Tab-separated table of C-alpha atoms and ligand atoms in Angstrom:
chain	number	residue	atom	x	y	z
Q	1	MET	CA	2.309	31.548	15.696
Q	2	SER	CA	3.816	30.061	12.583
Q	3	SER	CA	7.396	30.406	13.869
Q	4	THR	CA	6.370	28.851	17.188
Q	5	LEU	CA	4.817	25.896	15.430
Q	6	ARG	CA	7.925	25.486	13.300
Q	7	ASP	CA	10.082	25.586	16.416
Q	8	TRP	CA	7.922	23.032	18.330
Q	9	ASP	CA	7.810	20.779	15.250
Q	10	ASN	CA	11.619	20.764	15.151
Q	11	ARG	CA	11.956	20.187	18.875
Q	12	HIS	CA	9.212	17.719	19.690
Q	13	LEU	CA	7.715	15.981	16.706
Q	14	TRP	CA	9.497	12.846	15.550
Q	15	HIS	CA	8.403	12.308	11.951
Q	16	PRO	CA	8.071	8.800	10.519
Q	17	PHE	CA	10.529	7.582	7.868
Q	18	THR	CA	12.378	10.851	8.231
Q	19	ALA	CA	16.040	11.683	8.718
Q	20	MET	CA	15.388	14.089	11.596
Q	21	SER	CA	18.906	15.554	11.439
Q	22	ALA	CA	17.975	17.081	8.103
Q	23	TRP	CA	14.420	18.029	9.048
Q	24	VAL	CA	15.175	21.566	10.179
Q	25	GLU	CA	16.574	22.618	6.784
Q	26	GLU	CA	13.749	20.965	4.991
Q	27	ASN	CA	11.258	23.645	5.946
Q	28	ALA	CA	8.441	21.247	5.116
Q	29	PRO	CA	4.991	22.766	4.802
Q	30	ILE	CA	2.812	22.631	7.917
Q	31	ILE	CA	-0.575	21.834	6.444
Q	32	GLU	CA	-3.453	23.488	8.215
Q	33	SER	CA	-6.379	22.767	5.931
Q	34	GLY	CA	-7.439	21.063	2.782
Q	35	ARG	CA	-10.199	21.512	0.219
Q	36	GLY	CA	-10.819	19.190	-2.673
Q	37	PHE	CA	-7.430	18.059	-3.904
Q	38	ASP	CA	-5.594	21.084	-2.513
Q	39	LEU	CA	-3.697	21.492	0.748
Q	40	PHE	CA	-3.019	24.829	2.434
Q	41	ASP	CA	-0.142	25.506	4.808
Q	42	ILE	CA	-0.067	27.826	7.804
Q	43	GLU	CA	1.471	30.561	5.626
Q	44	GLY	CA	-1.488	30.296	3.264
Q	45	ARG	CA	0.382	28.650	0.402
Q	46	ARG	CA	-1.587	26.199	-1.722
Q	47	TYR	CA	-0.325	22.796	-2.876
Q	48	LEU	CA	-1.846	20.052	-5.037
Q	49	ASP	CA	-1.936	16.776	-3.064
Q	50	GLY	CA	-0.014	14.611	-5.539
Q	51	ILE	CA	0.285	11.555	-3.280
Q	52	SER	CA	-3.294	11.477	-1.922
Q	53	SER	CA	-1.863	12.226	1.552
Q	54	LEU	CA	0.231	9.071	1.470
Q	55	TRP	CA	-1.889	6.887	-0.798
Q	56	CYS	CA	-5.114	6.996	1.207
Q	57	ASN	CA	-7.242	9.943	0.085
Q	58	VAL	CA	-10.019	9.044	-2.343
Q	59	HIS	CA	-12.482	11.886	-2.932
Q	60	GLY	CA	-10.397	14.863	-1.855
Q	61	HIS	CA	-10.412	16.783	1.427
Q	62	CYS	CA	-13.394	18.263	3.289
Q	63	VAL	CA	-15.871	16.259	1.223
Q	64	PRO	CA	-19.369	17.194	2.430
Q	65	GLU	CA	-20.751	13.597	2.374
Q	66	LEU	CA	-17.794	12.245	4.365
Q	67	ASP	CA	-17.772	15.159	6.803
Q	68	ALA	CA	-21.490	14.607	7.409
Q	69	ALA	CA	-21.020	10.875	8.010
Q	70	ILE	CA	-18.626	11.680	10.823
Q	71	SER	CA	-20.621	14.482	12.394
Q	72	ASP	CA	-23.859	12.442	12.262
Q	73	GLN	CA	-22.124	9.485	13.859
Q	74	LEU	CA	-20.579	11.795	16.434
Q	75	LYS	CA	-24.062	12.703	17.695
Q	76	LYS	CA	-24.614	9.009	18.520
Q	77	ILE	CA	-21.279	7.668	19.742
Q	78	ALA	CA	-17.600	8.038	18.745
Q	79	HIS	CA	-16.310	4.750	19.969
Q	80	THR	CA	-17.278	1.640	21.877
Q	81	THR	CA	-15.704	-1.791	21.853
Q	82	LEU	CA	-16.182	-4.932	19.719
Q	83	LEU	CA	-14.804	-6.995	22.598
Q	84	GLY	CA	-17.966	-8.240	24.294
Q	85	GLY	CA	-20.154	-5.826	22.332
Q	86	SER	CA	-20.991	-4.629	18.854
Q	87	THR	CA	-21.964	-1.461	17.015
Q	88	PRO	CA	-24.186	-0.874	13.941
Q	89	THR	CA	-21.584	0.873	11.767
Q	90	ALA	CA	-18.992	-1.910	12.223
Q	91	ILE	CA	-21.637	-4.534	11.454
Q	92	GLU	CA	-22.796	-2.733	8.293
Q	93	LEU	CA	-19.234	-2.158	7.123
Q	94	ALA	CA	-18.353	-5.847	7.620
Q	95	HIS	CA	-21.410	-6.752	5.572
Q	96	GLU	CA	-20.531	-4.250	2.837
Q	97	LEU	CA	-16.892	-5.348	2.600
Q	98	THR	CA	-17.819	-9.022	2.265
Q	99	ASN	CA	-20.210	-8.081	-0.569
Q	100	MET	CA	-17.549	-6.135	-2.446
Q	101	ALA	CA	-14.542	-8.331	-1.892
Q	102	PRO	CA	-13.418	-10.849	-4.520
Q	103	GLY	CA	-14.226	-14.478	-3.860
Q	104	LYS	CA	-15.747	-16.003	-0.790
Q	105	LEU	CA	-14.406	-13.754	1.916
Q	106	GLU	CA	-17.237	-13.924	4.445
Q	107	HIS	CA	-15.602	-12.793	7.681
Q	108	VAL	CA	-14.037	-9.450	8.618
Q	109	PHE	CA	-11.575	-8.751	11.414
Q	110	PHE	CA	-11.044	-5.036	12.031
Q	111	SER	CA	-7.910	-3.220	13.140
Q	112	ASP	CA	-6.458	0.220	12.521
Q	113	ALA	CA	-3.452	0.160	10.157
Q	114	GLY	CA	-2.132	-1.757	7.169
Q	115	ALA	CA	0.555	-3.352	9.356
Q	116	THR	CA	-1.977	-4.569	11.873
Q	117	ALA	CA	-4.194	-5.964	9.099
Q	118	VAL	CA	-1.141	-7.940	7.878
Q	119	GLU	CA	-0.163	-8.972	11.398
Q	120	ALA	CA	-3.686	-10.406	11.952
Q	121	ALA	CA	-3.500	-12.209	8.608
Q	122	LEU	CA	-0.181	-13.871	9.499
Q	123	LYS	CA	-1.412	-15.073	12.889
Q	124	MET	CA	-4.692	-16.275	11.414
Q	125	ALA	CA	-2.795	-18.378	8.875
Q	126	VAL	CA	-0.524	-19.967	11.463
Q	127	GLN	CA	-3.292	-20.702	13.950
Q	128	TYR	CA	-5.482	-22.051	11.140
Q	129	HIS	CA	-2.954	-24.749	10.315
Q	130	VAL	CA	-2.538	-25.762	13.952
Q	131	GLN	CA	-6.292	-26.125	14.384
Q	132	LYS	CA	-6.888	-27.799	11.069
Q	133	SER	CA	-4.269	-30.482	11.598
Q	134	GLY	CA	-4.616	-30.840	15.352
Q	135	ALA	CA	-0.836	-30.707	15.692
Q	136	THR	CA	0.718	-28.610	18.463
Q	137	GLN	CA	3.205	-26.989	16.109
Q	138	GLY	CA	1.916	-26.313	12.621
Q	139	LYS	CA	3.257	-24.641	9.542
Q	140	THR	CA	5.126	-21.399	10.128
Q	141	LEU	CA	7.057	-20.655	6.953
Q	142	PHE	CA	5.774	-17.708	4.860
Q	143	VAL	CA	6.542	-17.231	1.188
Q	144	ARG	CA	7.004	-13.619	0.168
Q	145	MET	CA	8.115	-11.542	-2.759
Q	146	ASP	CA	11.565	-10.030	-2.990
Q	147	GLU	CA	11.460	-6.336	-1.986
Q	148	ALA	CA	8.009	-6.775	-0.461
Q	149	TYR	CA	6.623	-4.178	1.947
Q	150	HIS	CA	3.824	-5.075	4.331
Q	151	GLY	CA	4.208	-2.595	7.195
Q	152	ASP	CA	6.516	-1.923	10.137
Q	153	THR	CA	5.543	-4.255	12.998
Q	154	PHE	CA	7.863	-7.247	13.579
Q	155	GLY	CA	5.588	-9.742	11.828
Q	156	SER	CA	4.945	-7.519	8.833
Q	157	VAL	CA	8.630	-6.600	8.639
Q	158	SER	CA	9.541	-10.309	8.656
Q	159	VAL	CA	7.502	-10.888	5.485
Q	160	GLY	CA	8.937	-7.769	3.861
Q	161	ARG	CA	12.386	-6.774	2.843
Q	162	VAL	CA	13.519	-3.260	2.283
Q	163	GLU	CA	17.163	-3.574	3.240
Q	164	ALA	CA	17.664	-0.093	4.665
Q	165	PHE	CA	14.564	-0.258	6.888
Q	166	HIS	CA	15.195	-3.695	8.329
Q	167	LYS	CA	18.908	-3.969	9.021
Q	168	PRO	CA	18.959	-3.344	12.815
Q	169	PHE	CA	16.262	-5.958	13.348
Q	170	ALA	CA	17.614	-8.590	10.965
Q	171	ASN	CA	18.266	-11.290	13.568
Q	172	MET	CA	14.895	-10.797	15.291
Q	173	LEU	CA	12.788	-11.575	12.232
Q	174	PHE	CA	11.283	-14.985	11.482
Q	175	ASP	CA	12.409	-17.016	8.502
Q	176	THR	CA	10.693	-16.672	5.181
Q	177	LEU	CA	11.089	-18.069	1.704
Q	178	THR	CA	11.669	-15.374	-0.908
Q	179	VAL	CA	10.598	-15.594	-4.520
Q	180	PRO	CA	11.910	-13.142	-7.156
Q	181	CYS	CA	9.844	-10.224	-8.485
Q	182	PRO	CA	8.571	-10.661	-12.041
Q	183	VAL	CA	9.855	-7.228	-13.163
Q	184	THR	CA	12.484	-6.514	-15.760
Q	185	PHE	CA	14.091	-3.104	-15.335
Q	186	ARG	CA	17.295	-4.606	-13.917
Q	187	LEU	CA	18.041	-8.126	-15.084
Q	188	PRO	CA	20.513	-10.531	-13.480
Q	189	GLU	CA	23.700	-11.184	-15.495
Q	190	GLY	CA	23.207	-13.397	-18.486
Q	191	LEU	CA	19.408	-13.334	-18.555
Q	192	ASP	CA	17.184	-11.572	-21.023
Q	193	ARG	CA	13.698	-10.333	-20.375
Q	194	SER	CA	11.846	-13.517	-21.216
Q	195	SER	CA	14.222	-15.935	-19.573
Q	196	TRP	CA	14.073	-13.923	-16.343
Q	197	ILE	CA	10.276	-13.806	-16.332
Q	198	GLU	CA	10.228	-17.522	-16.977
Q	199	HIS	CA	12.587	-18.028	-14.065
Q	200	CYS	CA	10.282	-15.977	-11.813
Q	201	PHE	CA	7.280	-18.056	-12.778
Q	202	THR	CA	9.028	-21.407	-12.290
Q	203	ALA	CA	10.528	-20.269	-8.967
Q	204	VAL	CA	7.003	-20.125	-7.530
Q	205	GLU	CA	6.383	-23.753	-8.293
Q	206	SER	CA	9.836	-25.025	-7.310
Q	207	SER	CA	9.978	-23.118	-3.992
Q	208	ILE	CA	6.568	-24.313	-3.015
Q	209	ALA	CA	6.981	-27.892	-4.215
Q	210	GLU	CA	10.095	-28.269	-2.113
Q	211	ASN	CA	8.730	-26.701	1.073
Q	212	HIS	CA	4.943	-26.987	0.993
Q	213	GLU	CA	4.731	-29.080	4.149
Q	214	ARG	CA	6.138	-26.192	6.183
Q	215	ILE	CA	4.418	-23.272	4.410
Q	216	ALA	CA	1.781	-21.331	6.340
Q	217	ALA	CA	0.827	-18.946	3.532
Q	218	PHE	CA	2.009	-16.994	0.485
Q	219	ILE	CA	1.785	-13.215	0.961
Q	220	ILE	CA	1.774	-10.830	-1.999
Q	221	GLU	CA	0.967	-7.253	-2.953
Q	222	PRO	CA	-1.215	-8.059	-5.994
Q	223	LEU	CA	-0.108	-6.552	-9.354
Q	224	VAL	CA	2.003	-3.699	-7.922
Q	225	GLN	CA	4.648	-3.617	-5.185
Q	226	GLY	CA	4.116	-0.038	-4.043
Q	227	ALA	CA	6.819	0.782	-1.512
Q	228	ALA	CA	9.443	-1.114	-3.510
Q	229	GLY	CA	9.164	1.694	-6.106
Q	230	ILE	CA	5.881	0.959	-7.965
Q	231	LEU	CA	7.114	-2.372	-9.340
Q	232	VAL	CA	4.442	-3.617	-11.734
Q	233	HIS	CA	4.365	-7.374	-12.024
Q	234	GLU	CA	4.300	-9.239	-15.305
Q	235	PRO	CA	0.657	-9.928	-16.275
Q	236	GLY	CA	-0.456	-13.423	-15.295
Q	237	TYR	CA	1.919	-13.715	-12.371
Q	238	LEU	CA	-0.736	-13.292	-9.688
Q	239	LYS	CA	-2.940	-15.871	-11.346
Q	240	HIS	CA	0.001	-18.223	-11.550
Q	241	VAL	CA	0.702	-17.764	-7.820
Q	242	ARG	CA	-2.962	-18.538	-7.087
Q	243	GLU	CA	-2.872	-21.683	-9.215
Q	244	VAL	CA	0.272	-23.041	-7.564
Q	245	THR	CA	-0.838	-22.159	-4.027
Q	246	ALA	CA	-4.228	-23.756	-4.680
Q	247	LYS	CA	-2.581	-26.902	-5.958
Q	248	TYR	CA	-0.616	-27.265	-2.709
Q	249	GLU	CA	-3.515	-26.024	-0.540
Q	250	ILE	CA	-1.498	-23.011	0.674
Q	251	PRO	CA	-3.524	-19.979	1.777
Q	252	LEU	CA	-2.903	-16.862	-0.353
Q	253	ILE	CA	-2.775	-13.569	1.555
Q	254	ALA	CA	-3.484	-10.610	-0.733
Q	255	ASP	CA	-2.160	-7.397	0.829
Q	256	GLU	CA	-4.283	-4.838	-0.976
Q	257	VAL	CA	-3.511	-2.106	1.557
Q	258	ALA	CA	-1.956	0.028	-1.198
Q	259	VAL	CA	-3.654	-1.294	-4.368
Q	260	GLY	CA	-7.169	-1.727	-2.976
Q	261	PHE	CA	-10.083	0.673	-3.458
Q	262	GLY	CA	-9.571	1.476	-7.089
Q	263	LYS	CA	-5.903	2.420	-7.431
Q	264	THR	CA	-5.135	-0.128	-10.187
Q	265	GLY	CA	-8.380	0.672	-12.051
Q	266	THR	CA	-10.594	-2.017	-10.511
Q	267	MET	CA	-11.975	-1.918	-6.980
Q	268	PHE	CA	-9.469	-4.625	-5.958
Q	269	ALA	CA	-6.346	-5.611	-7.904
Q	270	CYS	CA	-7.113	-9.339	-7.576
Q	271	GLU	CA	-10.161	-8.892	-9.801
Q	272	GLN	CA	-7.945	-8.186	-12.821
Q	273	GLU	CA	-6.654	-11.748	-12.842
Q	274	GLN	CA	-9.821	-13.321	-11.450
Q	275	VAL	CA	-7.952	-14.310	-8.307
Q	276	GLU	CA	-9.741	-15.192	-5.106
Q	277	PRO	CA	-7.412	-14.907	-2.121
Q	278	ASP	CA	-7.973	-16.744	1.163
Q	279	ILE	CA	-7.107	-13.685	3.219
Q	280	LEU	CA	-7.409	-10.056	2.127
Q	281	CYS	CA	-5.764	-7.093	3.920
Q	282	LEU	CA	-7.261	-3.643	3.480
Q	283	ALA	CA	-6.446	-0.207	4.886
Q	284	LYS	CA	-5.279	3.116	3.309
Q	285	GLY	CA	-8.231	3.993	1.012
Q	286	ILE	CA	-10.843	2.229	3.158
Q	287	THR	CA	-12.005	5.422	4.928
Q	288	GLY	CA	-11.403	7.730	1.957
Q	289	GLY	CA	-8.285	8.885	3.770
Q	290	TYR	CA	-10.160	10.263	6.766
Q	291	LEU	CA	-9.561	8.018	9.768
Q	292	PRO	CA	-7.370	5.037	10.637
Q	293	LEU	CA	-9.148	1.765	9.937
Q	294	ALA	CA	-8.081	-1.568	8.504
Q	295	ALA	CA	-9.674	-4.927	7.828
Q	296	THR	CA	-8.527	-8.498	7.392
Q	297	LEU	CA	-11.053	-10.584	5.495
Q	298	THR	CA	-11.062	-14.347	5.326
Q	299	THR	CA	-13.011	-17.401	4.099
Q	300	SER	CA	-15.279	-19.696	6.060
Q	301	GLU	CA	-12.698	-22.449	5.582
Q	302	ILE	CA	-10.213	-20.497	7.716
Q	303	TYR	CA	-12.749	-18.900	10.024
Q	304	ASN	CA	-14.430	-22.224	10.850
Q	305	SER	CA	-11.179	-23.675	12.125
Q	306	PHE	CA	-11.428	-21.122	14.984
Q	307	LEU	CA	-14.821	-22.443	16.074
Q	308	GLY	CA	-15.385	-25.118	18.685
Q	309	ASN	CA	-16.067	-25.364	22.374
Q	310	PRO	CA	-14.481	-22.285	23.987
Q	311	ARG	CA	-12.561	-24.627	26.275
Q	312	GLU	CA	-10.707	-26.062	23.277
Q	313	GLY	CA	-8.762	-22.806	23.058
Q	314	LYS	CA	-9.408	-22.177	19.372
Q	315	THR	CA	-10.238	-18.498	19.966
Q	316	PHE	CA	-8.292	-15.920	17.981
Q	317	TYR	CA	-6.645	-14.151	20.916
Q	318	HIS	CA	-5.803	-11.005	19.039
Q	319	GLY	CA	-7.279	-7.518	18.868
Q	320	HIS	CA	-6.821	-3.793	19.232
Q	321	THR	CA	-8.536	-1.322	21.532
Q	322	TYR	CA	-9.981	0.794	18.744
Q	323	THR	CA	-11.116	-2.128	16.604
Q	324	GLY	CA	-14.233	-1.299	14.565
Q	325	ASN	CA	-14.238	2.317	15.693
Q	326	ALA	CA	-17.670	3.833	15.017
Q	327	LEU	CA	-16.512	7.086	13.468
Q	328	ALA	CA	-14.035	5.329	11.201
Q	329	SER	CA	-16.633	2.723	10.180
Q	330	ALA	CA	-19.215	5.440	9.463
Q	331	VAL	CA	-16.863	7.397	7.215
Q	332	SER	CA	-15.751	4.177	5.516
Q	333	LEU	CA	-19.360	3.329	4.647
Q	334	ALA	CA	-19.878	6.837	3.281
Q	335	ASN	CA	-16.658	6.521	1.267
Q	336	LEU	CA	-17.765	3.222	-0.334
Q	337	LYS	CA	-21.163	4.672	-1.139
Q	338	LEU	CA	-19.623	7.747	-2.761
Q	339	ILE	CA	-17.277	5.634	-4.906
Q	340	GLN	CA	-20.410	3.976	-6.326
Q	341	ALA	CA	-22.575	7.083	-6.501
Q	342	ASN	CA	-19.963	9.169	-8.311
Q	343	SER	CA	-18.803	6.270	-10.571
Q	344	VAL	CA	-15.294	7.071	-9.357
Q	345	LEU	CA	-13.790	4.025	-11.098
Q	346	ASN	CA	-14.795	5.513	-14.462
Q	347	ASN	CA	-12.874	8.645	-13.525
Q	348	THR	CA	-9.950	6.486	-12.486
Q	349	GLN	CA	-9.779	4.873	-15.923
Q	350	LYS	CA	-9.878	8.319	-17.549
Q	351	ILE	CA	-7.179	9.906	-15.371
Q	352	SER	CA	-4.971	6.817	-15.596
Q	353	THR	CA	-4.885	7.274	-19.372
Q	354	ARG	CA	-4.257	10.988	-18.981
Q	355	LEU	CA	-1.402	10.341	-16.556
Q	356	HIS	CA	0.114	7.889	-18.999
Q	357	GLU	CA	-0.134	10.303	-21.931
Q	358	ARG	CA	1.216	13.300	-20.035
Q	359	LEU	CA	4.274	11.426	-18.759
Q	360	GLN	CA	5.238	10.246	-22.283
Q	361	VAL	CA	7.542	13.230	-22.890
Q	362	LEU	CA	9.792	11.888	-20.154
Q	363	ASN	CA	10.500	8.734	-22.123
Q	364	ASP	CA	13.237	10.572	-24.010
Q	365	HIS	CA	14.804	12.163	-20.954
Q	366	PRO	CA	18.443	11.001	-20.537
Q	367	HIS	CA	17.938	10.435	-16.793
Q	368	VAL	CA	14.600	8.686	-16.867
Q	369	GLY	CA	15.314	4.987	-16.666
Q	370	GLU	CA	11.767	3.731	-16.690
Q	371	ILE	CA	8.192	4.956	-16.157
Q	372	ARG	CA	6.060	2.324	-14.463
Q	373	GLN	CA	2.342	2.697	-14.099
Q	374	LYS	CA	-0.740	0.716	-13.180
Q	375	GLY	CA	-3.963	2.640	-12.809
Q	376	ILE	CA	-3.166	5.830	-10.939
Q	377	MET	CA	-0.019	4.420	-9.326
Q	378	ALA	CA	2.996	5.790	-11.205
Q	379	GLY	CA	6.744	5.610	-10.558
Q	380	ILE	CA	9.379	7.470	-12.565
Q	381	GLU	CA	12.799	5.928	-11.915
Q	382	LEU	CA	15.645	8.391	-12.323
Q	383	VAL	CA	19.086	7.053	-13.172
Q	384	GLN	CA	22.591	8.418	-13.740
Q	385	ASP	CA	22.894	6.579	-17.018
Q	386	ARG	CA	19.931	5.472	-19.014
Q	387	ASP	CA	21.580	2.780	-21.116
Q	388	SER	CA	23.418	0.964	-18.359
Q	389	ARG	CA	20.631	1.816	-15.866
Q	390	THR	CA	23.278	2.932	-13.367
Q	391	PRO	CA	21.622	4.604	-10.374
Q	392	PHE	CA	22.646	8.020	-9.053
Q	393	ASP	CA	24.939	8.114	-6.035
Q	394	SER	CA	22.371	7.960	-3.184
Q	395	HIS	CA	24.137	10.790	-1.355
Q	396	ARG	CA	22.943	13.161	-4.018
Q	397	ARG	CA	19.332	12.524	-2.919
Q	398	ILE	CA	18.147	13.221	-6.461
Q	399	GLY	CA	14.585	12.067	-5.743
Q	400	HIS	CA	14.438	14.403	-2.795
Q	401	GLN	CA	15.744	17.326	-4.862
Q	402	VAL	CA	12.992	16.717	-7.392
Q	403	ILE	CA	10.230	16.811	-4.846
Q	404	LEU	CA	11.626	20.040	-3.395
Q	405	ALA	CA	11.536	21.570	-6.865
Q	406	ALA	CA	7.937	20.371	-7.251
Q	407	ARG	CA	6.987	21.838	-3.891
Q	408	LYS	CA	8.301	25.240	-4.953
Q	409	ARG	CA	5.839	24.962	-7.841
Q	410	GLY	CA	2.924	24.105	-5.532
Q	411	VAL	CA	2.772	20.319	-5.802
Q	412	ILE	CA	3.383	17.828	-2.992
Q	413	ILE	CA	4.869	14.510	-4.045
Q	414	ARG	CA	7.173	12.099	-2.247
Q	415	PRO	CA	9.960	9.937	-3.666
Q	416	LEU	CA	10.948	6.365	-2.871
Q	417	GLY	CA	14.718	6.758	-3.277
Q	418	ASP	CA	15.164	7.997	-6.837
Q	419	VAL	CA	11.751	6.836	-7.903
Q	420	ILE	CA	9.382	9.805	-8.174
Q	421	VAL	CA	5.980	8.536	-7.104
Q	422	LEU	CA	2.729	10.028	-8.332
Q	423	MET	CA	-0.333	8.744	-6.552
Q	424	PRO	CA	-3.290	11.072	-7.168
Q	425	ALA	CA	-6.586	10.379	-5.424
Q	426	ILE	CA	-8.695	8.204	-7.718
Q	427	ALA	CA	-11.401	10.896	-7.886
Q	428	MET	CA	-9.002	13.659	-8.959
Q	429	PRO	CA	-10.199	15.630	-12.026
Q	430	GLU	CA	-8.214	15.657	-15.256
Q	431	ASP	CA	-6.999	19.256	-15.037
Q	432	SER	CA	-5.359	18.519	-11.684
Q	433	ILE	CA	-3.681	15.479	-13.258
Q	434	ASP	CA	-2.325	17.844	-15.918
Q	435	GLU	CA	-0.934	20.141	-13.236
Q	436	LEU	CA	0.586	17.201	-11.373
Q	437	CYS	CA	2.355	15.971	-14.523
Q	438	GLU	CA	3.474	19.404	-15.734
Q	439	VAL	CA	5.020	20.276	-12.412
Q	440	THR	CA	6.688	16.870	-11.972
Q	441	ILE	CA	8.221	17.140	-15.461
Q	442	ALA	CA	9.429	20.670	-14.817
Q	443	ALA	CA	10.877	19.605	-11.452
Q	444	ILE	CA	12.770	16.729	-13.039
Q	445	GLN	CA	14.070	18.939	-15.812
Q	446	GLU	CA	15.186	21.639	-13.374
Q	447	THR	CA	16.945	19.165	-11.078
Q	448	LEU	CA	18.668	17.255	-13.880
Q	449	SER	CA	19.407	19.997	-16.393
E	1	PLP	C1	1.273	1.161	3.503
E	1	PLP	C2	1.294	-0.333	3.386
E	1	PLP	C3	1.187	-1.150	4.517
E	1	PLP	C4	1.238	-0.582	5.916
E	1	PLP	O1	0.120	0.192	6.234
E	1	PLP	P1	0.143	1.143	7.507
E	1	PLP	O2	-1.220	1.659	7.603
E	1	PLP	O3	1.172	2.200	7.188
E	1	PLP	O4	0.567	0.301	8.659
E	1	PLP	C5	1.094	-2.498	4.351
E	1	PLP	N1	1.106	-3.056	3.122
E	1	PLP	C6	1.203	-2.325	2.006
E	1	PLP	C7	1.184	-2.992	0.674
E	1	PLP	C8	1.332	-0.926	2.090
E	1	PLP	O5	1.448	-0.178	0.997
């Protein structure tokens, strides 16, 4: 059976973000089951899940409380629609999310992926301005961070920029205003650390001051830009963005799809700088990594602009078939409950420190350019030359070589280019963190010896 599965995988399954020409040689594990923080492939090999199954797993796999939430819900109903109806689990989850979320986010719009949560946020912002001002054509310009990633639909791609992903679609994307990332690993010619950071801060004010009449919203991944390579922003930047956007009455969209649900050490990243966004996008960790579900939360200020006589056409004509899915909502509620019951955020603090300590030995490695970390999100950037920060030739696929070496040692991680990303589940125990770090270090040493 295992060779048949391998064969069908190669012939029929188109993997996301994957160079399929090279897939056959990759011999990637076919994962059949999971238990706790371990994954098991069809040949019975065990791997530690070092990237929380793509940044979404929270408590591990086959968690009794989460399994029970789904099977109990399954005895009632798996799915019905929120279009013209409602369902208890979706109602309760909306209530719970508004209680937890930072600020005055009173209203929840459900969808099923990070990209769709962002897409809803963008359309909400544009329609809000139209209805607030009464104009037929409102504000449509979005401000975004350089190297932002918000998902893969056309709207979310438009507010992101990862050159390699977006090239074929470049002339189909809407215009945005880009502000520079307040990070300092590679500095522009002639600038030092502090002058560059100062430039990044002032660019927020100057870009907005010049264009505020056309700006629909400012969208940001708070504190950490995940897909860009775990870029950790300068402290105070998020707060600064909030102050400037508030001054010009520009809605702030916080895309916490990656950073939300504990990854930076607090439930939501915005909390660390006491920032209250106008729109909050959530996905990934929301169901503990069990089922697809996403949410876009907003304030009454924005929500109320969609009210009025139905004939006025202020309705938000947007939605997805599986919105508020009952099974996904049930497991999400159980996930949130378990985060509280197990004091998972305390564990997160503990393992974040452990991760930091264990990776220290790499600071002296001649090919480690920088180790970036916030909470349990860690990125180790490998470079050809440490002093000049010259990257490796991308054809060498160094990041990929490292994760293959880690896999041989029983750990699954995934690189972003030559940045080795570690993203353990926030409930992972310390000894598994030790294994994750030891194997990663050994894999880097083997690849770059
Ligand atoms: C992963 C991610 C998305 C996209 O989520 P999907 O569920 O893959 O569509 C959006 N924004 C951020 C910040 C992400 O990390």
